[in-house]
Amino acid sequence: MQFEVIAKCHTTRARVSRMKLAHGVTSLPTFMPVATQAAIKGMKILEEAGGAHQFQGWKHNLLTDSGGFQLVSLNKFTKITEEGALFASPFDGAPTMLTAKESISIQHTIGADIIMQLDDVVSSLTVGPRVAEAMWRTIRWLDRCIETHEKSGKHDVQNLFAIVQGGLDHELRDQCLQEMINRKDRVAGYAIGGLSGGEEKDVFWRIIKQCADKLPEDRPRYSMGIGFAEDLLVCVALGVDMADCVFPTRTARFGVALTFNGPLNLRLAKHASDMGPIDETCPCPTCSDGYSRAFLHHNITIETAAAHAVTQHNLVFQARMMGQARNAIIQGTFPDYLKSFFRNYFGDQGYPEWCINALRSVGVDLLESDPSAKTQTGSGAKWERVDTR
Ligand SMILES: [Zn+2]
C-alpha cells in the first residue's frame, strides 16, 4: 500500500489522501458499501475462481472483515475462547472454530486488498471486566494475525489492518492505541471498532476523536459501521478516512432514499402521484433513467427492481457526499461545506446536539452566522421521515 496525505483542512482534523492498492487508487475519505452476501457460497469455488475479484467480476479495491463481528452479531450460539470464535457450522451444525490464523487464511483466499485482524468484539453497551478482556485478547489475536500474514507471502499485495477496541472506556482505548501503535511497522492501517452499537452519540464521537487524534498520521483510519450522513461528516471532521455500513443499502430496501435535503420515505402517501425523480441533480441511473417517486412508492414493497433502484441511488448519494467533502477539504472550504450540508439536510428540524458538540471540538460552530439554526428538542427527537432499520 502507498498512502499519502495530499490535503488537510486548516480548521478541522479532516484530510484527503491517496491510497494506492493492488487494484488501483482510492481517494480518501471514502464510504465503502457492504456486500454481506456477495454470492460467495463456498471457499472451494472461490479458490477455483482465483479469489473474490474474479468471482464477482470486480476490478477495483476490496476489503474483507475477519468474520468475528459477523459471528457474534449473527449467531447467538457463538462462544469466544482464547483460541478463537466457536460456532455451529451453518452447513451441518458441527462445532467450528474461527481462529486468528484461520481468519487470515480465509481472507488470503478471498484476496481482498485490505484484510482485517480477528478481533474480540463486545457490544458497546457491555460494561465491566469483559470489555478489558476483549481489548487485551484483540491485541493477542493481532499478533497471531500479523504472524500468519507475514509468513504467507501475501503481505506485498494484501494489507492488514488492526482494530482498536476498548469499548466506551477512554483509559482502555488509550492502552489499546498504545499497544497497536507499537506495532505500526507491521500493520498497514487502523480501524476503530466496537462502536455504533446503540451507545450515546455524545460518547461515540468522543471515542472516535480520541482514537483519530492518537492514531499515526501516515496510516489510514477506518471507523467501522458508520453510515448516516451526519455521522460520516462528523467522523471525517475528526480525522477519519474510511467508513462502511449496511445502512444506505438496508434503508433502501425499506423505501428510504437518501437526499441532500434529508432522507425521503418513499412509502409515504405524499409520493403516490409525484412524477419527479428522487433527486433532480443526481447522476445515478435511477434518477436519470426516469424512475419517478410515484413508481418507486407503488413498487418498493413488492418489486425487487424498485429496491435495487433505490439502493443504487443511495450508494451514489454516499459517494457524492464524500466526493463533495474531499473537494471542500482540498479547496479549503470544508467548514463552510459542513455548515451548508447540515443546513440543507436537517432543514427546520434543528441539528442533533451531539453533532454541534463534536464539530465545535474541531473549531466549527454550526449555529454561528445562522440565525434560524436550532438544536433538536429533547434527546429522543426522531424524524418521521427516516427509517434506520
Ligand atoms: Zn439518484
mmCIF file of N, CA and C in Angstrom, residues 275-359:
data_model
loop_
_atom_site.group_PDB
_atom_site.id
_atom_site.type_symbol
_atom_site.label_atom_id
_atom_site.label_comp_id
_atom_site.label_asym_id
_atom_site.label_seq_id
_atom_site.Cartn_x
_atom_site.Cartn_y
_atom_site.Cartn_z
ATOM 1 N N MET A 275 -44.419 12.625 -9.988
ATOM 2 C CA MET A 275 -43.736 12.059 -11.147
ATOM 3 C C MET A 275 -42.264 12.487 -11.239
ATOM 4 N N GLY A 276 -41.798 13.271 -10.293
ATOM 5 C CA GLY A 276 -40.391 13.698 -10.302
ATOM 6 C C GLY A 276 -39.468 12.589 -9.819
ATOM 7 N N PRO A 277 -38.150 12.711 -10.130
ATOM 8 C CA PRO A 277 -37.178 11.724 -9.636
ATOM 9 C C PRO A 277 -36.909 11.940 -8.146
ATOM 10 N N ILE A 278 -36.156 11.028 -7.531
ATOM 11 C CA ILE A 278 -35.781 11.206 -6.122
ATOM 12 C C ILE A 278 -35.041 12.536 -5.971
ATOM 13 N N ASP A 279 -34.082 12.775 -6.860
ATOM 14 C CA ASP A 279 -33.269 13.992 -6.779
ATOM 15 C C ASP A 279 -32.904 14.426 -8.198
ATOM 16 N N GLU A 280 -33.375 15.602 -8.599
ATOM 17 C CA GLU A 280 -33.152 16.083 -9.969
ATOM 18 C C GLU A 280 -31.683 16.266 -10.313
ATOM 19 N N THR A 281 -30.856 16.488 -9.300
ATOM 20 C CA THR A 281 -29.450 16.761 -9.584
ATOM 21 C C THR A 281 -28.595 15.487 -9.522
ATOM 22 N N CYS A 282 -29.232 14.348 -9.271
ATOM 23 C CA CYS A 282 -28.463 13.118 -9.051
ATOM 24 C C CYS A 282 -28.140 12.432 -10.377
ATOM 25 N N PRO A 283 -26.858 12.056 -10.574
ATOM 26 C CA PRO A 283 -26.461 11.415 -11.827
ATOM 27 C C PRO A 283 -26.684 9.894 -11.849
ATOM 28 N N CYS A 284 -27.287 9.333 -10.804
ATOM 29 C CA CYS A 284 -27.401 7.871 -10.748
ATOM 30 C C CYS A 284 -28.390 7.382 -11.804
ATOM 31 N N PRO A 285 -28.286 6.119 -12.235
ATOM 32 C CA PRO A 285 -29.178 5.588 -13.276
ATOM 33 C C PRO A 285 -30.657 5.691 -12.869
ATOM 34 N N THR A 286 -30.965 5.545 -11.596
ATOM 35 C CA THR A 286 -32.357 5.600 -11.144
ATOM 36 C C THR A 286 -32.966 6.978 -11.409
ATOM 37 N N CYS A 287 -32.212 8.015 -11.048
ATOM 38 C CA CYS A 287 -32.726 9.375 -11.223
ATOM 39 C C CYS A 287 -32.666 9.806 -12.683
ATOM 40 N N SER A 288 -31.622 9.379 -13.421
ATOM 41 C CA SER A 288 -31.521 9.851 -14.804
ATOM 42 C C SER A 288 -32.338 9.004 -15.783
ATOM 43 N N ASP A 289 -32.688 7.778 -15.396
ATOM 44 C CA ASP A 289 -33.476 6.932 -16.314
ATOM 45 C C ASP A 289 -34.976 7.103 -16.136
ATOM 46 N N GLY A 290 -35.389 8.050 -15.309
ATOM 47 C CA GLY A 290 -36.804 8.372 -15.246
ATOM 48 C C GLY A 290 -37.637 7.558 -14.262
ATOM 49 N N TYR A 291 -37.007 6.928 -13.272
ATOM 50 C CA TYR A 291 -37.815 6.293 -12.220
ATOM 51 C C TYR A 291 -38.438 7.431 -11.403
ATOM 52 N N SER A 292 -39.757 7.500 -11.368
ATOM 53 C CA SER A 292 -40.398 8.577 -10.609
ATOM 54 C C SER A 292 -40.580 8.154 -9.153
ATOM 55 N N ARG A 293 -40.775 9.158 -8.292
ATOM 56 C CA ARG A 293 -41.095 8.859 -6.885
ATOM 57 C C ARG A 293 -42.394 8.047 -6.810
ATOM 58 N N ALA A 294 -43.333 8.353 -7.694
ATOM 59 C CA ALA A 294 -44.612 7.634 -7.697
ATOM 60 C C ALA A 294 -44.403 6.157 -8.022
ATOM 61 N N PHE A 295 -43.593 5.883 -9.048
ATOM 62 C CA PHE A 295 -43.322 4.482 -9.412
ATOM 63 C C PHE A 295 -42.674 3.752 -8.241
ATOM 64 N N LEU A 296 -41.672 4.407 -7.643
ATOM 65 C CA LEU A 296 -40.957 3.763 -6.533
ATOM 66 C C LEU A 296 -41.893 3.557 -5.340
ATOM 67 N N HIS A 297 -42.760 4.542 -5.081
ATOM 68 C CA HIS A 297 -43.724 4.431 -3.981
ATOM 69 C C HIS A 297 -44.615 3.189 -4.167
ATOM 70 N N HIS A 298 -45.111 3.000 -5.390
ATOM 71 C CA HIS A 298 -46.048 1.897 -5.622
ATOM 72 C C HIS A 298 -45.366 0.532 -5.671
ATOM 73 N N ASN A 299 -44.050 0.533 -5.991
ATOM 74 C CA ASN A 299 -43.384 -0.751 -6.220
ATOM 75 C C ASN A 299 -42.382 -1.170 -5.146
ATOM 76 N N ILE A 300 -42.041 -0.244 -4.245
ATOM 77 C CA ILE A 300 -40.914 -0.505 -3.344
ATOM 78 C C ILE A 300 -41.118 -1.747 -2.476
ATOM 79 N N THR A 301 -42.357 -2.003 -2.079
ATOM 80 C CA THR A 301 -42.561 -3.139 -1.179
ATOM 81 C C THR A 301 -42.856 -4.445 -1.912
ATOM 82 N N ILE A 302 -43.092 -4.373 -3.226
ATOM 83 C CA ILE A 302 -43.470 -5.597 -3.942
ATOM 84 C C ILE A 302 -42.474 -6.013 -5.014
ATOM 85 N N GLU A 303 -41.591 -5.113 -5.381
ATOM 86 C CA GLU A 303 -40.760 -5.347 -6.565
ATOM 87 C C GLU A 303 -39.288 -5.184 -6.203
ATOM 88 N N THR A 304 -38.475 -6.252 -6.375
ATOM 89 C CA THR A 304 -37.057 -6.103 -6.021
ATOM 90 C C THR A 304 -36.363 -5.082 -6.918
ATOM 91 N N ALA A 305 -36.846 -4.920 -8.167
ATOM 92 C CA ALA A 305 -36.214 -3.940 -9.072
ATOM 93 C C ALA A 305 -36.289 -2.538 -8.475
ATOM 94 N N ALA A 306 -37.415 -2.219 -7.828
ATOM 95 C CA ALA A 306 -37.556 -0.889 -7.222
ATOM 96 C C ALA A 306 -36.585 -0.743 -6.053
ATOM 97 N N ALA A 307 -36.431 -1.800 -5.265
ATOM 98 C CA ALA A 307 -35.483 -1.757 -4.148
ATOM 99 C C ALA A 307 -34.054 -1.590 -4.666
ATOM 100 N N HIS A 308 -33.743 -2.278 -5.769
ATOM 101 C CA HIS A 308 -32.405 -2.131 -6.357
ATOM 102 C C HIS A 308 -32.186 -0.710 -6.845
ATOM 103 N N ALA A 309 -33.244 -0.121 -7.435
ATOM 104 C CA ALA A 309 -33.130 1.244 -7.962
ATOM 105 C C ALA A 309 -32.822 2.226 -6.836
ATOM 106 N N VAL A 310 -33.482 2.062 -5.687
ATOM 107 C CA VAL A 310 -33.234 2.967 -4.557
ATOM 108 C C VAL A 310 -31.847 2.686 -3.955
ATOM 109 N N THR A 311 -31.471 1.404 -3.909
ATOM 110 C CA THR A 311 -30.137 1.037 -3.402
ATOM 111 C C THR A 311 -29.049 1.742 -4.207
ATOM 112 N N GLN A 312 -29.206 1.674 -5.537
ATOM 113 C CA GLN A 312 -28.220 2.283 -6.417
ATOM 114 C C GLN A 312 -28.137 3.800 -6.150
ATOM 115 N N HIS A 313 -29.312 4.411 -6.036
ATOM 116 C CA HIS A 313 -29.343 5.846 -5.753
ATOM 117 C C HIS A 313 -28.633 6.157 -4.430
ATOM 118 N N ASN A 314 -28.935 5.369 -3.398
ATOM 119 C CA ASN A 314 -28.354 5.661 -2.078
ATOM 120 C C ASN A 314 -26.829 5.536 -2.080
ATOM 121 N N LEU A 315 -26.302 4.553 -2.819
ATOM 122 C CA LEU A 315 -24.841 4.412 -2.865
ATOM 123 C C LEU A 315 -24.217 5.581 -3.622
ATOM 124 N N VAL A 316 -24.905 6.055 -4.657
ATOM 125 C CA VAL A 316 -24.402 7.232 -5.379
ATOM 126 C C VAL A 316 -24.473 8.465 -4.465
ATOM 127 N N PHE A 317 -25.533 8.556 -3.654
ATOM 128 C CA PHE A 317 -25.624 9.667 -2.699
ATOM 129 C C PHE A 317 -24.419 9.675 -1.758
ATOM 130 N N GLN A 318 -24.105 8.501 -1.185
ATOM 131 C CA GLN A 318 -22.973 8.433 -0.241
ATOM 132 C C GLN A 318 -21.677 8.862 -0.942
ATOM 133 N N ALA A 319 -21.511 8.386 -2.202
ATOM 134 C CA ALA A 319 -20.288 8.697 -2.944
ATOM 135 C C ALA A 319 -20.224 10.186 -3.274
ATOM 136 N N ARG A 320 -21.370 10.791 -3.621
ATOM 137 C CA ARG A 320 -21.378 12.230 -3.941
ATOM 138 C C ARG A 320 -21.025 13.045 -2.702
ATOM 139 N N MET A 321 -21.628 12.659 -1.567
ATOM 140 C CA MET A 321 -21.380 13.399 -0.339
ATOM 141 C C MET A 321 -19.890 13.348 0.029
ATOM 142 N N MET A 322 -19.297 12.159 -0.047
ATOM 143 C CA MET A 322 -17.882 12.037 0.311
ATOM 144 C C MET A 322 -17.012 12.763 -0.711
ATOM 145 N N GLY A 323 -17.410 12.730 -1.980
ATOM 146 C CA GLY A 323 -16.666 13.451 -3.023
ATOM 147 C C GLY A 323 -16.708 14.952 -2.773
ATOM 148 N N GLN A 324 -17.883 15.456 -2.392
ATOM 149 C CA GLN A 324 -18.008 16.889 -2.078
ATOM 150 C C GLN A 324 -17.139 17.252 -0.875
ATOM 151 N N ALA A 325 -17.122 16.365 0.120
ATOM 152 C CA ALA A 325 -16.294 16.621 1.310
ATOM 153 C C ALA A 325 -14.817 16.682 0.916
ATOM 154 N N ARG A 326 -14.379 15.739 0.084
ATOM 155 C CA ARG A 326 -12.970 15.743 -0.369
ATOM 156 C C ARG A 326 -12.639 17.038 -1.108
ATOM 157 N N ASN A 327 -13.524 17.426 -2.036
ATOM 158 C CA ASN A 327 -13.274 18.659 -2.796
ATOM 159 C C ASN A 327 -13.184 19.860 -1.866
ATOM 160 N N ALA A 328 -14.102 19.905 -0.895
ATOM 161 C CA ALA A 328 -14.103 21.049 0.024
ATOM 162 C C ALA A 328 -12.821 21.085 0.857
ATOM 163 N N ILE A 329 -12.335 19.927 1.272
ATOM 164 C CA ILE A 329 -11.086 19.889 2.054
ATOM 165 C C ILE A 329 -9.934 20.412 1.190
ATOM 166 N N ILE A 330 -9.899 19.954 -0.068
ATOM 167 C CA ILE A 330 -8.821 20.379 -0.983
ATOM 168 C C ILE A 330 -8.897 21.888 -1.236
ATOM 169 N N GLN A 331 -10.128 22.407 -1.393
ATOM 170 C CA GLN A 331 -10.288 23.830 -1.696
ATOM 171 C C GLN A 331 -10.216 24.725 -0.454
ATOM 172 N N GLY A 332 -10.103 24.103 0.713
ATOM 173 C CA GLY A 332 -10.008 24.904 1.943
ATOM 174 C C GLY A 332 -11.347 25.432 2.421
ATOM 175 N N THR A 333 -12.449 24.791 1.976
ATOM 176 C CA THR A 333 -13.782 25.292 2.346
ATOM 177 C C THR A 333 -14.593 24.269 3.141
ATOM 178 N N PHE A 334 -13.913 23.304 3.760
ATOM 179 C CA PHE A 334 -14.644 22.226 4.438
ATOM 180 C C PHE A 334 -15.554 22.721 5.572
ATOM 181 N N PRO A 335 -15.111 23.687 6.415
ATOM 182 C CA PRO A 335 -16.038 24.172 7.462
ATOM 183 C C PRO A 335 -17.327 24.743 6.868
ATOM 184 N N ASP A 336 -17.224 25.475 5.756
ATOM 185 C CA ASP A 336 -18.424 26.015 5.108
ATOM 186 C C ASP A 336 -19.275 24.898 4.523
ATOM 187 N N TYR A 337 -18.599 23.893 3.973
ATOM 188 C CA TYR A 337 -19.342 22.754 3.422
ATOM 189 C C TYR A 337 -20.161 22.083 4.525
ATOM 190 N N LEU A 338 -19.548 21.891 5.689
ATOM 191 C CA LEU A 338 -20.264 21.265 6.808
ATOM 192 C C LEU A 338 -21.510 22.079 7.159
ATOM 193 N N LYS A 339 -21.339 23.402 7.245
ATOM 194 C CA LYS A 339 -22.475 24.258 7.629
ATOM 195 C C LYS A 339 -23.592 24.160 6.602
ATOM 196 N N SER A 340 -23.248 24.235 5.310
ATOM 197 C CA SER A 340 -24.328 24.212 4.314
ATOM 198 C C SER A 340 -24.940 22.817 4.220
ATOM 199 N N PHE A 341 -24.119 21.778 4.358
ATOM 200 C CA PHE A 341 -24.695 20.427 4.325
ATOM 201 C C PHE A 341 -25.702 20.238 5.465
ATOM 202 N N PHE A 342 -25.315 20.586 6.672
ATOM 203 C CA PHE A 342 -26.210 20.384 7.819
ATOM 204 C C PHE A 342 -27.480 21.223 7.687
ATOM 205 N N ARG A 343 -27.331 22.462 7.145
ATOM 206 C CA ARG A 343 -28.497 23.323 6.983
ATOM 207 C C ARG A 343 -29.496 22.683 6.020
ATOM 208 N N ASN A 344 -28.985 22.194 4.872
ATOM 209 C CA ASN A 344 -29.884 21.575 3.885
ATOM 210 C C ASN A 344 -30.455 20.253 4.383
ATOM 211 N N TYR A 345 -29.625 19.474 5.036
ATOM 212 C CA TYR A 345 -30.010 18.113 5.406
ATOM 213 C C TYR A 345 -31.021 18.089 6.548
ATOM 214 N N PHE A 346 -30.831 18.993 7.518
ATOM 215 C CA PHE A 346 -31.730 18.975 8.676
ATOM 216 C C PHE A 346 -32.856 19.988 8.585
ATOM 217 N N GLY A 347 -32.714 20.973 7.660
ATOM 218 C CA GLY A 347 -33.785 21.921 7.434
ATOM 219 C C GLY A 347 -34.305 22.515 8.717
ATOM 220 N N ASP A 348 -35.633 22.481 8.881
ATOM 221 C CA ASP A 348 -36.266 23.114 10.036
ATOM 222 C C ASP A 348 -36.210 22.267 11.301
ATOM 223 N N GLN A 349 -35.711 21.030 11.168
ATOM 224 C CA GLN A 349 -35.779 20.130 12.329
ATOM 225 C C GLN A 349 -34.776 20.451 13.415
ATOM 226 N N GLY A 350 -33.774 21.256 13.067
ATOM 227 C CA GLY A 350 -32.727 21.528 14.041
ATOM 228 C C GLY A 350 -31.637 20.473 13.955
ATOM 229 N N TYR A 351 -30.468 20.833 14.436
ATOM 230 C CA TYR A 351 -29.319 19.926 14.355
ATOM 231 C C TYR A 351 -29.248 19.034 15.588
ATOM 232 N N PRO A 352 -28.809 17.777 15.417
ATOM 233 C CA PRO A 352 -28.575 16.945 16.599
ATOM 234 C C PRO A 352 -27.507 17.607 17.468
ATOM 235 N N GLU A 353 -27.770 17.654 18.767
ATOM 236 C CA GLU A 353 -26.865 18.362 19.668
ATOM 237 C C GLU A 353 -25.456 17.766 19.656
ATOM 238 N N TRP A 354 -25.379 16.452 19.511
ATOM 239 C CA TRP A 354 -24.047 15.822 19.544
ATOM 240 C C TRP A 354 -23.204 16.262 18.358
ATOM 241 N N CYS A 355 -23.839 16.522 17.210
ATOM 242 C CA CYS A 355 -23.088 16.998 16.030
ATOM 243 C C CYS A 355 -22.529 18.389 16.301
ATOM 244 N N ILE A 356 -23.353 19.224 16.938
ATOM 245 C CA ILE A 356 -22.894 20.570 17.278
ATOM 246 C C ILE A 356 -21.671 20.477 18.202
ATOM 247 N N ASN A 357 -21.789 19.626 19.236
ATOM 248 C CA ASN A 357 -20.685 19.457 20.196
ATOM 249 C C ASN A 357 -19.421 18.919 19.519
ATOM 250 N N ALA A 358 -19.611 17.875 18.682
ATOM 251 C CA ALA A 358 -18.454 17.227 18.054
ATOM 252 C C ALA A 358 -17.740 18.204 17.126
ATOM 253 N N LEU A 359 -18.506 18.949 16.335
ATOM 254 C CA LEU A 359 -17.870 19.854 15.380
ATOM 255 C C LEU A 359 -17.246 21.058 16.089
#
